Coordinates of N, CA and C in Angstrom, one line a residue:
X49 N 0.8 -1.2 0.0 CA 0.0 0.0 0.0 C 0.9 1.3 0.0
X50 N 0.3 2.3 -0.5 CA 1.0 3.6 -0.6 C 0.3 4.6 0.4
X51 N 1.1 5.2 1.2 CA 0.5 6.2 2.2 C 1.0 7.6 1.8
X52 N 0.0 8.4 1.4 CA 0.4 9.7 0.9 C 0.3 10.8 1.9
X53 N 0.0 10.5 3.2 CA 0.0 11.5 4.3 C 0.5 10.8 5.5
X54 N 1.7 11.2 5.9 CA 2.3 10.6 7.1 C 3.4 11.5 7.6
X55 N 3.4 11.7 9.0 CA 4.4 12.6 9.6 C 5.5 11.7 10.2
X56 N 6.4 11.3 9.3 CA 7.5 10.3 9.7 C 8.8 11.0 10.0
X57 N 9.0 12.2 9.6 CA 10.3 12.8 9.9 C 10.5 13.1 11.4
X58 N 11.7 12.9 11.9 CA 11.9 13.2 13.3 C 12.2 14.6 13.5
X59 N 11.8 15.2 14.7 CA 12.1 16.5 15.1 C 11.8 17.6 14.2
X60 N 10.6 17.5 13.5 CA 10.2 18.5 12.6 C 8.9 19.2 13.1
X61 N 7.9 18.4 13.3 CA 6.6 18.9 13.7 C 6.1 18.1 15.0
X62 N 4.8 17.7 14.9 CA 4.3 16.9 16.0 C 4.4 15.4 15.8
X63 N 5.3 15.0 14.8 CA 5.5 13.6 14.6 C 6.6 13.1 15.5
X64 N 7.3 12.1 15.1 CA 8.4 11.5 16.0 C 9.4 12.5 16.5
X65 N 9.7 12.3 17.8 CA 10.7 13.3 18.4 C 12.1 12.9 18.2
X66 N 12.4 11.6 17.9 CA 13.7 11.1 17.7 C 13.8 10.3 16.5
X67 N 15.0 10.0 16.0 CA 15.2 9.2 14.8 C 14.8 7.7 15.2
X68 N 15.0 7.3 16.4 CA 14.6 5.9 16.8 C 13.1 5.8 16.7
X69 N 12.4 6.9 17.1 CA 10.9 6.8 17.1 C 10.4 6.8 15.6
X70 N 11.1 7.5 14.7 CA 10.8 7.4 13.3 C 11.0 6.0 12.8
X71 N 12.1 5.4 13.1 CA 12.4 4.0 12.7 C 11.3 3.1 13.2
X72 N 10.9 3.3 14.5 CA 9.9 2.4 15.1 C 8.6 2.6 14.3
X73 N 8.2 3.8 14.0 CA 7.0 4.1 13.2 C 7.1 3.5 11.8
X74 N 8.3 3.5 11.2 CA 8.5 3.0 9.9 C 8.3 1.4 9.9
X75 N 8.8 0.8 11.0 CA 8.6 -0.6 11.1 C 7.2 -1.0 11.2
X76 N 6.4 -0.2 11.9 CA 5.0 -0.4 12.1 C 4.3 -0.3 10.7
X77 N 4.7 0.7 9.9 CA 4.2 0.8 8.6 C 4.3 -0.5 7.8
X78 N 5.5 -1.0 7.8 CA 5.8 -2.3 7.1 C 4.9 -3.4 7.6
X79 N 4.7 -3.5 8.9 CA 3.8 -4.5 9.5 C 2.4 -4.3 9.0
X80 N 2.0 -3.1 8.7 CA 0.6 -2.8 8.2 C 0.5 -3.0 6.7
X81 N 1.6 -3.3 6.0 CA 1.5 -3.6 4.6 C 1.8 -2.4 3.7
X82 N 2.4 -1.3 4.3 CA 2.8 -0.1 3.6 C 4.1 -0.4 2.9
X83 N 4.2 0.0 1.6 CA 5.5 -0.2 0.9 C 6.1 1.2 0.5
X84 N 5.3 2.2 0.4 CA 5.8 3.5 0.0 C 5.1 4.6 0.9
X85 N 5.8 5.6 1.2 CA 5.2 6.7 2.0 C 5.7 8.1 1.4
X86 N 4.7 8.9 1.2 CA 5.0 10.3 0.9 C 5.0 11.0 2.3
X87 N 6.2 11.5 2.6 CA 6.4 12.1 4.0 C 5.9 13.5 3.9
X88 N 4.9 13.8 4.8 CA 4.2 15.1 4.7 C 4.3 15.9 6.0
X89 N 5.4 16.5 6.4 CA 5.4 17.3 7.6 C 4.5 18.6 7.4
X90 N 4.1 19.1 8.5 CA 3.3 20.4 8.4 C 4.1 21.5 7.7
X91 N 3.5 22.3 7.0 CA 4.1 23.5 6.4 C 3.1 24.7 6.5
X92 N 3.7 25.8 6.9 CA 2.9 27.1 7.0 C 1.8 27.0 8.0
X93 N 2.0 26.1 9.0 CA 1.0 25.9 10.1 C 1.4 26.9 11.2
X94 N 0.4 27.5 11.8 CA 0.7 28.5 12.8 C 1.3 27.9 14.1
X95 N 1.2 26.6 14.3 CA 1.7 26.0 15.5 C 3.1 25.4 15.3
X96 N 3.5 25.3 14.1 CA 4.8 24.5 13.8 C 5.7 25.4 12.9
X97 N 6.9 25.7 13.4 CA 7.9 26.4 12.7 C 8.7 25.4 11.9
X98 N 8.4 25.1 10.7 CA 9.0 24.1 9.9 C 9.7 24.6 8.7
X99 N 9.6 25.9 8.4 CA 10.1 26.4 7.1 C 11.7 26.4 7.0
X100 N 12.4 26.3 8.1 CA 13.8 26.3 8.1 C 14.4 24.9 7.8
X101 N 13.5 23.9 7.8 CA 13.9 22.5 7.5 C 14.1 22.3 6.0
X102 N 15.1 21.6 5.6 CA 15.3 21.2 4.2 C 14.7 19.8 4.1
X103 N 13.4 19.8 3.7 CA 12.6 18.6 3.7 C 13.2 17.5 2.8
X104 N 13.7 17.9 1.6 CA 14.2 17.0 0.7 C 15.5 16.3 1.2
X105 N 16.3 17.1 1.9 CA 17.5 16.5 2.5 C 17.2 15.6 3.6
X106 N 16.3 16.0 4.4 CA 15.9 15.2 5.6 C 15.2 13.9 5.2
X107 N 14.4 13.9 4.2 CA 13.8 12.7 3.7 C 14.9 11.8 3.2
X108 N 15.8 12.3 2.5 CA 16.9 11.5 1.9 C 17.7 10.8 3.1
X109 N 18.0 11.6 4.1 CA 18.7 11.1 5.3 C 17.9 10.0 5.9
X110 N 16.6 10.2 6.1 CA 15.8 9.1 6.7 C 15.7 7.9 5.8
X111 N 15.7 8.1 4.5 CA 15.7 6.9 3.6 C 17.0 6.1 3.8
X112 N 18.1 6.8 4.0 CA 19.4 6.2 4.2 C 19.4 5.3 5.5
X113 N 18.8 5.9 6.5 CA 18.7 5.2 7.8 C 17.8 3.9 7.6
X114 N 16.7 4.1 6.9 CA 15.8 2.9 6.7 C 16.5 1.8 5.9
X115 N 17.3 2.2 4.9 CA 18.1 1.2 4.2 C 19.1 0.5 5.1
X116 N 19.8 1.3 5.9 CA 20.7 0.7 6.8 C 20.1 -0.3 7.8
X117 N 18.9 0.0 8.2 CA 18.2 -0.8 9.1 C 17.4 -1.9 8.4
X118 N 17.5 -2.0 7.1 CA 16.8 -2.9 6.3 C 15.3 -2.9 6.5
X119 N 14.8 -1.7 6.5 CA 13.3 -1.5 6.6 C 12.8 -1.2 5.2
X120 N 12.1 -2.1 4.6 CA 11.7 -2.0 3.2 C 10.6 -1.0 2.9
X121 N 11.0 0.3 3.0 CA 10.1 1.4 2.7 C 10.7 2.3 1.7
X122 N 10.0 2.8 0.8 CA 10.5 3.9 -0.1 C 9.8 5.2 0.2
X123 N 10.6 6.2 0.4 CA 10.1 7.5 0.9 C 10.0 8.5 -0.3
X124 N 9.1 9.4 -0.3 CA 8.9 10.5 -1.2 C 8.7 11.8 -0.4
X125 N 9.1 12.9 -1.1 CA 8.9 14.2 -0.4 C 7.5 14.7 -0.6
X126 N 7.0 15.3 0.4 CA 5.7 16.0 0.3 C 5.5 16.9 1.5
X127 N 4.4 17.6 1.6 CA 4.1 18.4 2.8 C 2.6 18.4 2.9
X128 N 2.2 18.6 4.2 CA 0.8 18.9 4.5 C 0.7 20.5 4.7
X129 N 0.3 21.1 3.6 CA 0.4 22.6 3.6 C -0.9 23.3 4.1
X130 N -0.7 24.0 5.2 CA -1.8 24.8 5.7 C -2.2 25.9 4.7
X131 N -3.4 26.0 4.3 CA -3.9 26.9 3.3 C -3.5 28.4 3.6
X132 N -2.9 29.0 2.6 CA -2.5 30.4 2.7 C -2.5 31.1 1.4
X133 N -2.6 32.4 1.3 CA -2.8 33.0 0.0 C -1.7 32.9 -1.0
X134 N -0.5 32.7 -0.5 CA 0.7 32.7 -1.4 C 1.1 31.3 -1.7
X135 N 0.2 30.3 -1.6 CA 0.5 28.9 -1.8 C 1.1 28.6 -3.2
X136 N 0.5 29.2 -4.2 CA 1.0 28.9 -5.6 C 2.4 29.4 -5.7
X137 N 2.7 30.6 -5.3 CA 4.1 31.1 -5.3 C 5.1 30.2 -4.6
X138 N 4.7 29.7 -3.5 CA 5.6 28.8 -2.7 C 5.8 27.5 -3.5
X139 N 4.8 27.0 -4.1 CA 5.0 25.8 -4.9 C 5.9 26.1 -6.1
X140 N 5.7 27.1 -6.8 CA 6.5 27.5 -8.0 C 7.9 27.8 -7.7
X141 N 8.2 28.3 -6.5 CA 9.5 28.6 -6.1 C 10.3 27.4 -5.5
X142 N 9.5 26.4 -5.2 CA 10.1 25.2 -4.5 C 10.2 25.3 -3.0
X143 N 9.6 26.4 -2.4 CA 9.6 26.5 -1.0 C 8.5 25.6 -0.4
X144 N 7.5 25.2 -1.2 CA 6.5 24.3 -0.7 C 6.5 23.1 -1.7
X145 N 6.1 21.9 -1.2 CA 6.3 20.7 -1.9 C 4.9 20.0 -2.2
X146 N 4.6 19.6 -3.4 CA 3.5 18.8 -3.7 C 3.8 17.4 -3.3
X147 N 2.8 16.5 -3.5 CA 3.0 15.1 -3.1 C 3.9 14.4 -4.1
X148 N 5.1 14.0 -3.7 CA 6.1 13.3 -4.5 C 6.3 14.0 -5.8
X149 N 6.3 15.3 -5.8 CA 6.7 16.1 -7.0 C 5.6 16.0 -8.1
X150 N 4.4 15.6 -7.7 CA 3.3 15.4 -8.6 C 2.5 16.7 -8.7
X151 N 1.4 16.7 -9.5 CA 0.5 17.8 -9.6 C -0.4 17.9 -8.3
X152 N -0.4 16.9 -7.5 CA -1.3 16.8 -6.3 C -0.7 17.5 -5.1
X153 N -1.5 18.4 -4.5 CA -1.0 19.2 -3.4 C -1.9 18.9 -2.2
X154 N -1.3 18.5 -1.1 CA -2.1 18.2 0.1 C -2.3 19.5 0.9
X155 N -3.6 19.9 1.0 CA -3.9 21.2 1.6 C -4.7 20.9 2.9
X156 N -4.2 21.5 4.0 CA -4.9 21.4 5.3 C -5.7 22.7 5.5
X157 N -6.9 22.5 5.9 CA -7.8 23.6 6.3 C -7.9 23.7 7.8
X158 N -8.2 24.9 8.3 CA -8.5 25.0 9.7 C -9.6 24.0 10.2
X159 N -9.5 23.4 11.3 CA -10.4 22.4 11.7 C -11.8 22.9 12.0
X160 N -11.9 24.2 12.3 CA -13.2 24.7 12.6 C -13.9 25.6 11.6
X161 N -13.2 25.8 10.4 CA -13.8 26.7 9.5 C -13.3 26.4 8.1
X162 N -13.8 27.2 7.1 CA -13.4 27.2 5.7 C -13.1 28.6 5.3
X163 N -11.8 28.9 5.1 CA -11.5 30.3 4.7 C -12.3 30.8 3.5
X164 N -12.7 32.1 3.5 CA -13.5 32.6 2.4 C -12.8 32.5 1.1
X165 N -11.5 32.5 1.0 CA -10.8 32.5 -0.2 C -10.5 31.1 -0.8
X166 N -11.0 30.1 -0.1 CA -10.6 28.7 -0.5 C -11.0 28.4 -1.9
X167 N -12.2 28.7 -2.3 CA -12.7 28.4 -3.6 C -11.8 29.1 -4.7
X168 N -11.5 30.4 -4.4 CA -10.7 31.1 -5.4 C -9.3 30.6 -5.5
X169 N -8.7 30.2 -4.3 CA -7.3 29.7 -4.3 C -7.3 28.3 -5.0
X170 N -8.3 27.5 -4.8 CA -8.3 26.2 -5.5 C -8.4 26.4 -7.0
X171 N -9.2 27.3 -7.4 CA -9.4 27.6 -8.8 C -8.0 28.0 -9.4
X172 N -7.3 28.9 -8.7 CA -6.0 29.3 -9.2 C -5.0 28.2 -9.2
X173 N -5.0 27.3 -8.2 CA -4.2 26.1 -8.2 C -4.4 25.3 -9.4
X174 N -5.6 25.0 -9.7 CA -5.9 24.2 -10.9 C -5.5 24.9 -12.2
X175 N -5.7 26.2 -12.2 CA -5.3 26.9 -13.4 C -3.8 26.8 -13.6
X176 N -3.1 26.7 -12.5 CA -1.6 26.6 -12.6 C -1.1 25.1 -12.8
X177 N -2.1 24.2 -12.9 CA -1.7 22.8 -13.2 C -1.7 21.9 -12.0
X178 N -2.1 22.4 -10.9 CA -2.1 21.6 -9.6 C -3.5 21.0 -9.3
X179 N -3.6 20.0 -8.5 CA -4.9 19.5 -8.0 C -4.9 19.5 -6.5
X180 N -5.7 20.3 -5.9 CA -5.7 20.4 -4.4 C -6.4 19.1 -3.9
X181 N -5.7 18.5 -2.9 CA -6.2 17.4 -2.1 C -6.5 17.8 -0.7
X182 N -7.7 17.9 -0.3 CA -8.1 18.4 1.0 C -7.8 17.3 2.1
X183 N -7.0 17.6 3.0 CA -6.6 16.7 4.1 C -7.8 16.5 5.1
X184 N -8.1 15.3 5.4 CA -9.1 14.9 6.5 C -10.3 15.8 6.6
X185 N -11.1 15.9 5.5 CA -12.3 16.8 5.6 C -13.3 16.3 6.6
X186 N -13.3 15.0 7.0 CA -14.2 14.4 7.9 C -14.0 15.0 9.3
X187 N -12.9 15.6 9.5 CA -12.5 16.2 10.8 C -12.7 17.7 10.8
X188 N -13.3 18.3 9.8 CA -13.5 19.7 9.7 C -15.0 20.0 10.1
X189 N -15.1 20.9 11.0 CA -16.5 21.2 11.5 C -17.4 21.8 10.5
X190 N -16.8 22.6 9.6 CA -17.6 23.3 8.6 C -18.2 22.3 7.6
X191 N -17.4 21.3 7.2 CA -17.8 20.3 6.3 C -18.8 19.3 7.0
X192 N -18.7 19.1 8.3 CA -19.6 18.2 9.0 C -21.0 18.9 9.0
X193 N -21.0 20.2 9.3 CA -22.3 20.9 9.3 C -22.9 21.2 8.0
X194 N -22.0 21.5 7.0 CA -22.4 21.9 5.7 C -21.7 21.1 4.6
X195 N -22.0 19.8 4.4 CA -21.3 19.0 3.4 C -21.4 19.5 2.0
X196 N -22.4 20.4 1.8 CA -22.5 20.9 0.4 C -21.3 21.8 0.1
X197 N -20.6 22.3 1.1 CA -19.4 23.1 0.8 C -18.3 22.2 0.3
X198 N -18.2 21.0 0.8 CA -17.2 20.0 0.3 C -17.6 19.6 -1.1
X199 N -18.9 19.4 -1.2 CA -19.5 18.9 -2.5 C -19.1 20.0 -3.6
X200 N -19.2 21.2 -3.3 CA -19.0 22.3 -4.2 C -17.5 22.3 -4.7
X201 N -16.6 22.1 -3.7 CA -15.2 22.1 -4.0 C -14.8 20.9 -4.9
X202 N -15.3 19.7 -4.5 CA -15.0 18.5 -5.3 C -15.6 18.6 -6.7
X203 N -16.8 19.1 -6.8 CA -17.5 19.3 -8.1 C -16.6 20.2 -9.0
X204 N -15.9 21.1 -8.4 CA -15.0 22.0 -9.2 C -13.6 21.4 -9.4
X205 N -13.4 20.2 -9.0 CA -12.1 19.6 -9.3 C -11.2 19.2 -8.2
X206 N -11.5 19.5 -7.0 CA -10.6 19.2 -5.9 C -10.9 17.7 -5.5
X207 N -9.9 17.1 -4.8 CA -10.0 15.8 -4.3 C -9.9 15.9 -2.7
X208 N -10.2 14.8 -2.0 CA -10.1 14.9 -0.6 C -9.6 13.5 -0.1
X209 N -9.0 13.6 1.1 CA -8.3 12.4 1.7 C -8.9 12.1 3.1
X210 N -9.4 10.9 3.3 CA -9.9 10.5 4.6 C -8.8 9.8 5.4
X211 N -8.8 9.9 6.7 CA -7.8 9.3 7.6 C -8.2 7.9 8.0
X212 N -7.2 7.0 8.0 CA -7.5 5.6 8.5 C -8.1 5.6 9.9
X213 N -7.6 6.4 10.8 CA -8.0 6.4 12.2 C -9.5 6.9 12.3
X214 N -9.9 7.8 11.3 CA -11.3 8.2 11.3 C -12.2 7.0 11.0
X215 N -11.7 6.2 10.1 CA -12.5 5.0 9.7 C -12.6 4.0 10.8
X216 N -11.6 3.9 11.6 CA -11.6 2.9 12.7 C -12.3 3.4 14.0
X217 N -12.8 4.7 14.0 CA -13.5 5.2 15.1 C -12.6 5.9 16.2
X218 N -11.4 6.1 15.9 CA -10.5 6.7 16.9 C -10.9 8.2 17.2
X219 N -11.5 8.8 16.3 CA -12.0 10.2 16.5 C -13.5 10.3 16.8
X220 N -14.1 9.1 17.1 CA -15.5 9.1 17.5 C -16.4 8.6 16.4
X221 N -17.6 8.2 16.8 CA -18.6 7.6 15.9 C -19.0 8.6 14.8
X222 N -19.2 9.8 15.2 CA -19.7 10.8 14.2 C -18.6 11.0 13.1
X223 N -17.4 11.1 13.4 CA -16.3 11.3 12.4 C -16.2 10.0 11.6
X224 N -16.3 8.9 12.2 CA -16.3 7.6 11.4 C -17.4 7.6 10.4
X225 N -18.6 7.9 10.8 CA -19.8 7.9 9.9 C -19.6 8.9 8.8
X226 N -19.1 10.1 9.1 CA -18.9 11.1 8.1 C -17.8 10.7 7.1
X227 N -16.7 10.0 7.6 CA -15.7 9.5 6.7 C -16.3 8.5 5.7
X228 N -17.1 7.6 6.1 CA -17.7 6.6 5.3 C -18.7 7.3 4.3
X229 N -19.4 8.2 4.8 CA -20.3 9.0 4.0 C -19.7 9.7 2.9
X230 N -18.6 10.4 3.2 CA -17.8 11.1 2.2 C -17.3 10.2 1.1
X231 N -16.7 9.0 1.5 CA -16.2 8.1 0.5 C -17.3 7.6 -0.4
X232 N -18.4 7.1 0.2 CA -19.5 6.5 -0.6 C -20.2 7.5 -1.5
X233 N -20.2 8.7 -1.2 CA -20.8 9.7 -2.0 C -19.8 10.4 -3.0
X234 N -18.6 9.9 -3.1 CA -17.7 10.5 -4.0 C -17.1 11.8 -3.6
X235 N -17.2 12.2 -2.3 CA -16.6 13.4 -1.8 C -15.2 13.2 -1.3
X236 N -14.8 12.0 -1.0 CA -13.4 11.7 -0.6 C -13.0 10.5 -1.4
X237 N -11.7 10.6 -1.9 CA -11.2 9.7 -2.9 C -10.0 8.9 -2.5
X238 N -9.3 9.3 -1.4 CA -8.1 8.8 -1.0 C -8.1 8.5 0.5
X239 N -7.5 7.3 0.9 CA -7.3 7.0 2.3 C -5.8 7.1 2.6
X240 N -5.5 7.7 3.7 CA -4.1 7.8 4.1 C -4.1 7.8 5.7
X241 N -2.9 7.5 6.2 CA -2.9 7.3 7.7 C -2.8 8.6 8.5
X242 N -2.1 9.6 8.0 CA -1.8 10.8 8.9 C -1.2 10.3 10.2
X243 N -0.4 9.3 10.1 CA 0.3 8.7 11.3 C 1.3 9.7 11.8
X244 N 1.4 9.7 13.1 CA 2.4 10.6 13.8 C 3.3 9.8 14.7
X245 N 2.8 8.8 15.4 CA 3.6 8.0 16.3 C 2.9 6.6 16.5
X246 N 3.6 5.7 17.2 CA 3.0 4.4 17.4 C 2.1 4.4 18.7
X247 N 2.2 5.4 19.5 CA 1.4 5.4 20.8 C 0.0 5.8 20.6
X248 N -0.2 7.0 19.9 CA -1.6 7.5 19.8 C -2.1 7.8 18.4
X249 N -1.2 7.9 17.4 CA -1.6 8.2 16.0 C -0.9 7.2 15.1
X250 N -1.3 6.0 15.2 CA -0.7 4.9 14.4 C -1.3 4.8 13.0
X251 N -0.8 3.8 12.2 CA -1.2 3.7 10.8 C -2.7 3.2 10.7
X252 N -3.0 2.2 11.4 CA -4.4 1.6 11.3 C -4.8 1.2 9.9
X253 N -3.9 0.8 9.1 CA -4.2 0.5 7.7 C -5.1 -0.7 7.6
X254 N -4.7 -1.8 8.3 CA -5.4 -3.1 8.1 C -6.9 -2.9 8.7
X255 N -7.0 -2.2 9.8 CA -8.4 -2.1 10.3 C -9.2 -1.2 9.4
X256 N -8.6 -0.1 8.9 CA -9.4 0.8 8.0 C -9.8 0.0 6.7
X257 N -8.9 -0.8 6.2 CA -9.2 -1.6 5.0 C -10.4 -2.4 5.3
X258 N -10.5 -3.1 6.4 CA -11.6 -4.0 6.8 C -12.9 -3.2 6.9
X259 N -12.8 -2.0 7.5 CA -14.0 -1.1 7.6 C -14.6 -0.7 6.3
X260 N -13.7 -0.3 5.3 CA -14.2 0.1 4.0 C -14.8 -1.1 3.3
X261 N -14.1 -2.2 3.3 CA -14.6 -3.4 2.6 C -16.0 -3.9 3.2
X262 N -16.0 -3.9 4.6 CA -17.3 -4.3 5.2 C -18.4 -3.4 4.9
X263 N -18.2 -2.1 4.9 CA -19.3 -1.1 4.8 C -19.6 -0.7 3.4
X264 N -18.5 -0.7 2.5 CA -18.7 -0.1 1.2 C -18.3 -1.1 0.1
X265 N -17.6 -2.2 0.4 CA -17.3 -3.2 -0.6 C -15.8 -3.1 -1.0
X266 N -15.4 -4.3 -1.6 CA -14.0 -4.5 -2.0 C -13.6 -3.5 -3.1
X267 N -14.5 -3.3 -4.0 CA -14.2 -2.4 -5.2 C -13.9 -1.0 -4.7
X268 N -14.6 -0.5 -3.7 CA -14.3 0.8 -3.2 C -12.9 0.9 -2.6
X269 N -12.5 -0.1 -1.9 CA -11.2 -0.2 -1.4 C -10.1 -0.2 -2.5
X270 N -10.4 -1.0 -3.5 CA -9.4 -1.1 -4.6 C -9.3 0.3 -5.3
X271 N -10.4 1.0 -5.4 CA -10.4 2.3 -6.0 C -9.4 3.3 -5.2
X272 N -9.5 3.2 -3.9 CA -8.6 4.0 -3.1 C -7.1 3.7 -3.4
X273 N -6.8 2.4 -3.6 CA -5.4 2.0 -3.9 C -5.0 2.5 -5.3
X274 N -5.9 2.4 -6.2 CA -5.6 2.9 -7.6 C -5.3 4.4 -7.6
X275 N -6.0 5.1 -6.8 CA -5.9 6.6 -6.8 C -4.5 7.0 -6.2
X276 N -4.1 6.3 -5.1 CA -2.8 6.6 -4.5 C -1.7 6.2 -5.5
X277 N -1.8 5.2 -6.2 CA -0.8 4.8 -7.2 C -0.8 5.9 -8.3
X278 N -1.9 6.5 -8.7 CA -1.9 7.5 -9.7 C -1.2 8.8 -9.2
X279 N -1.3 9.1 -7.9 CA -0.6 10.2 -7.3 C 0.9 10.0 -7.5
X280 N 1.4 8.9 -7.1 CA 2.9 8.6 -7.2 C 3.3 8.7 -8.6
X281 N 2.5 8.3 -9.5 CA 2.9 8.3 -11.0 C 2.6 9.6 -11.6
X282 N 2.0 10.5 -10.9 CA 1.5 11.8 -11.4 C 0.6 11.7 -12.6
X283 N -0.3 10.7 -12.5 CA -1.3 10.5 -13.5 C -2.6 11.1 -13.2
X284 N -3.4 11.5 -14.1 CA -4.7 12.1 -13.8 C -5.6 11.1 -13.1
X285 N -6.5 11.6 -12.2 CA -7.4 10.8 -11.5 C -8.8 11.2 -12.0
X286 N -9.5 10.2 -12.6 CA -10.9 10.5 -13.0 C -11.8 10.0 -12.0
X287 N -12.7 10.8 -11.5 CA -13.6 10.5 -10.5 C -15.0 10.7 -11.0
X288 N -16.0 10.0 -10.5 CA -17.4 10.2 -10.8 C -17.9 11.4 -10.1
X289 N -18.9 12.0 -10.7 CA -19.5 13.2 -10.1 C -20.0 12.9 -8.6
X290 N -19.7 13.8 -7.7 CA -20.0 13.5 -6.3 C -21.5 13.7 -6.1
X291 N -22.0 13.1 -5.0 CA -23.4 13.2 -4.6 C -23.5 14.0 -3.2
X292 N -24.5 14.7 -3.0 CA -24.7 15.4 -1.8 C -25.2 14.4 -0.7
X293 N -24.5 14.2 0.4 CA -25.0 13.2 1.4 C -26.3 13.5 1.9
X294 N -27.0 12.5 2.3 CA -28.3 12.6 2.9 C -28.4 11.9 4.3
X295 N -29.3 12.2 5.1 CA -29.5 11.6 6.4 C -30.8 10.8 6.4
X296 N -30.8 9.7 7.2 CA -32.0 8.9 7.3 C -32.9 9.5 8.3
X297 N -34.0 8.8 8.6 CA -35.1 9.4 9.4 C -34.6 9.6 10.9
X298 N -33.5 8.9 11.2 CA -33.0 9.1 12.6 C -31.9 10.2 12.7
X299 N -31.7 10.8 11.5 CA -30.7 11.9 11.5 C -29.3 11.5 11.4
X300 N -29.1 10.2 10.9 CA -27.7 9.7 10.8 C -27.4 9.6 9.3
X301 N -26.1 9.9 8.9 CA -25.7 9.9 7.5 C -25.9 8.5 6.9
X302 N -26.3 8.6 5.6 CA -26.5 7.3 4.9 C -25.3 7.2 3.9
X303 N -24.9 5.9 3.8 CA -23.8 5.6 2.8 C -24.2 4.3 2.1

């Protein structure tokens, strides 16, 4: 499996604090069936000063350590970029990194809101040849209350990525149901771990796989795998038109 959202670098953000912790997390990834990881430390986030890090160099160093330890993982450079107005300039200058050098850009939104300029910025990103990938929309309060806003962005060409731990219920029943709802309605297209450590933010790939297969079917899971492969290959991802989620008579999301 390919993981396109993972905080594996040591001493950069809220991921592993030591190289040994990074290696431990990498070993866990292999146990979960992961073969490739796009390493995505936070960028332009108000709580993490990461801009002084040379991410390309640090990923190469971590890859060297994995090879020395005979941990069979292939690493790629990426970032989880907090949305900001100069995002395109940062990408074009090389100060910000897309996923594995592809057209796909992992964009993090504030957890409680949707900035007013989001639609305009996404349009500009696409006009410049990029595809915005919204990180963990199921954990965004605005999308939970108003899924039509996610529907609008996806209809205009954005993709979104659900977290494995959301599917397994780690963030609560409501987040789990919303994650499954977004996938089944074509509002989320990619599953990734957003793993930070083995203690509290693990990969949970095998459990998430079982959840998707049990609730939505094997083909839906295989689609997630194909889409992550397309990201690494920088190939276009063709998705079906999304549907606006509905609730049943009990007020719970239907999928």
